[in-house]
Coordinates of C-alpha atoms in Angstrom, one line a residue:
X208 CA 23.3 1.0 -52.9
X209 CA 25.1 2.2 -49.8
X210 CA 24.2 5.4 -48.0
X211 CA 26.4 7.2 -45.5
X212 CA 25.5 9.3 -42.5
X213 CA 27.1 12.7 -42.4
X214 CA 27.9 14.4 -39.1
X215 CA 27.4 18.1 -39.8
X216 CA 29.1 20.5 -37.5
X217 CA 28.3 24.2 -37.5
X218 CA 31.0 26.7 -38.3
X219 CA 32.9 28.4 -35.5
X220 CA 30.6 30.6 -33.4
X221 CA 27.7 30.2 -35.9
X222 CA 24.5 28.2 -35.5
X223 CA 24.8 27.0 -39.1
X224 CA 27.3 25.8 -41.8
X225 CA 27.5 27.6 -45.1
X226 CA 29.3 26.0 -48.1
X227 CA 29.9 28.1 -51.2
X228 CA 30.2 26.2 -54.5
X229 CA 31.8 27.7 -57.6
X230 CA 33.7 25.1 -59.5
X231 CA 33.3 24.7 -63.2
X232 CA 34.2 21.0 -63.0
X233 CA 31.8 18.1 -62.7
X234 CA 31.0 17.0 -59.2
X235 CA 29.0 14.3 -57.5
X236 CA 28.1 14.1 -53.8
X237 CA 26.8 10.5 -53.2
X238 CA 23.6 9.6 -51.3
X239 CA 23.8 10.4 -47.6
X240 CA 21.7 11.8 -44.8
X241 CA 22.1 13.9 -41.7
X242 CA 20.1 15.5 -38.9
X243 CA 20.5 19.0 -40.3
X244 CA 18.0 20.9 -42.5
X245 CA 19.8 21.6 -45.8
X246 CA 19.0 24.4 -48.1
X247 CA 20.4 24.4 -51.7
X248 CA 20.3 27.8 -53.4
X249 CA 21.6 28.3 -57.0
X250 CA 23.0 31.8 -57.6
X251 CA 24.0 31.1 -61.2
X252 CA 24.1 28.1 -63.5
X253 CA 22.4 24.9 -62.5
X254 CA 22.6 21.7 -60.5
X255 CA 21.8 18.9 -62.9
X256 CA 20.4 16.4 -60.5
X257 CA 19.3 16.6 -56.9
X258 CA 18.0 13.3 -55.6
X259 CA 15.8 13.5 -52.4
X260 CA 14.1 10.3 -51.1
X261 CA 13.3 8.9 -54.5
X262 CA 12.6 12.2 -56.3
X263 CA 14.9 13.9 -58.8
X264 CA 15.1 17.6 -59.5
X265 CA 17.1 19.9 -61.8
X266 CA 17.8 23.2 -60.1
X267 CA 18.6 26.5 -62.0
X268 CA 19.5 30.1 -61.0
X269 CA 17.2 31.3 -58.3
X270 CA 15.9 27.9 -57.3
X271 CA 15.7 26.9 -53.6
X272 CA 15.5 23.3 -52.5
X273 CA 15.1 22.4 -48.9
X274 CA 16.1 18.9 -47.8
X275 CA 14.5 17.9 -44.5
X276 CA 16.3 16.3 -41.7
X277 CA 17.3 12.6 -42.3
X278 CA 16.2 12.6 -46.0
X279 CA 18.5 10.6 -48.2
X280 CA 19.9 12.9 -50.9
X281 CA 22.7 13.4 -53.4
X282 CA 23.8 16.0 -55.9
X283 CA 25.5 15.9 -59.3
X284 CA 26.6 18.6 -61.7
X285 CA 28.1 18.4 -65.1
X286 CA 30.9 20.6 -66.3
X287 CA 29.7 24.2 -66.8
X288 CA 30.8 27.8 -66.7
X289 CA 29.8 30.4 -64.2
X290 CA 28.1 28.0 -61.8
X291 CA 27.6 29.3 -58.2
X292 CA 25.5 27.9 -55.4
X293 CA 25.4 27.9 -51.7
X294 CA 24.4 25.2 -49.2
X295 CA 23.1 26.2 -45.8
X296 CA 23.0 23.5 -43.2
X297 CA 21.0 24.3 -40.1
X298 CA 21.2 21.9 -37.1
X299 CA 17.8 20.4 -36.3
X300 CA 18.4 21.3 -32.6
X301 CA 18.5 25.0 -33.6
X302 CA 15.2 24.6 -35.5
X303 CA 13.5 22.8 -32.6
X304 CA 14.7 25.5 -30.1
X305 CA 13.2 28.3 -32.2
X306 CA 10.0 26.7 -33.5
X307 CA 7.9 25.8 -30.5
X308 CA 6.2 22.6 -31.9
X309 CA 6.4 19.1 -30.4
X310 CA 5.6 17.5 -33.8
X311 CA 8.4 16.4 -36.1
X312 CA 9.4 19.5 -38.2
X313 CA 9.0 19.0 -41.9
X314 CA 9.3 21.8 -44.5
X315 CA 7.7 21.9 -47.9
X316 CA 10.1 24.2 -49.6
X317 CA 11.1 23.5 -53.2
X318 CA 10.6 26.5 -55.5
X319 CA 11.2 24.6 -58.8
X320 CA 7.6 23.8 -59.7
X321 CA 5.8 26.4 -57.6
X322 CA 3.0 28.3 -59.2
X323 CA 1.0 29.6 -56.1
X324 CA 1.4 33.4 -56.0
X325 CA 1.5 33.6 -52.2
X326 CA 4.2 30.9 -52.0
X327 CA 6.2 32.5 -54.9
X328 CA 6.2 35.7 -52.8
X329 CA 7.5 33.7 -49.8
X330 CA 10.2 32.3 -52.0
X331 CA 11.2 35.8 -53.1
X332 CA 11.5 36.8 -49.4
X333 CA 13.5 33.6 -48.7
X334 CA 15.9 34.5 -51.6
X335 CA 16.5 37.9 -50.1
X336 CA 17.2 36.3 -46.7
X337 CA 19.6 33.8 -48.3
X338 CA 21.4 36.5 -50.2
X339 CA 21.8 38.6 -47.0
X340 CA 23.0 35.5 -45.1
X341 CA 25.5 34.7 -47.8
X342 CA 26.9 38.3 -47.9
X343 CA 27.2 38.4 -44.1
X344 CA 29.0 35.1 -44.2
X345 CA 31.4 36.3 -46.9
X346 CA 32.1 39.5 -44.9
X347 CA 32.6 37.7 -41.6
X348 CA 36.2 38.8 -41.3
X349 CA 35.2 42.5 -41.4
X350 CA 32.4 42.1 -38.8
X351 CA 33.3 41.0 -35.3
X352 CA 29.6 40.6 -34.5
X353 CA 28.8 38.5 -37.6
X354 CA 27.7 35.5 -35.4
X355 CA 25.0 37.6 -33.9
X356 CA 23.9 38.9 -37.3
X357 CA 23.8 35.3 -38.8
X358 CA 21.9 34.0 -35.7
X359 CA 19.3 36.8 -36.1
X360 CA 18.9 36.0 -39.8
X361 CA 18.4 32.3 -38.9
X362 CA 15.8 33.1 -36.3
X363 CA 14.1 35.3 -39.0
X364 CA 14.1 32.2 -41.2
X365 CA 12.6 30.0 -38.4
X366 CA 9.8 32.5 -37.9
X367 CA 9.3 32.8 -41.7
X368 CA 7.7 29.3 -41.5

């Protein structure tokens, strides 16, 4: 099986890239990797299969799946109504600049099977942050300072961990 490296570039003036997904059609994103941290957040519906370094997950409404830098991953979704999700790609350089740690940065952030009450509360806070990030991104044309707002939300996320 062949894997491809993806060069992720942040959106104009933003320290991140946000992709909104809302198609009702089947989709497959083949196995690939990149330097960015990737967060998949399902707003409604489901992602039938998320493959990450040999593990497979099914993600439903409210689930958060973080894919670490350089992890091989893919996504597939079957046909379905009312499906919405966002992907947030954060360049690893931004993470390194805002988390002062010389060790490789790895996150353990998959909400799907979580049962620990404290971690469930953290996921709820992260959902709120992702929802705020998404609304700010959607309203970017009405806010000339949106890049500052998004950067501040991202720094909040970095300090969240």
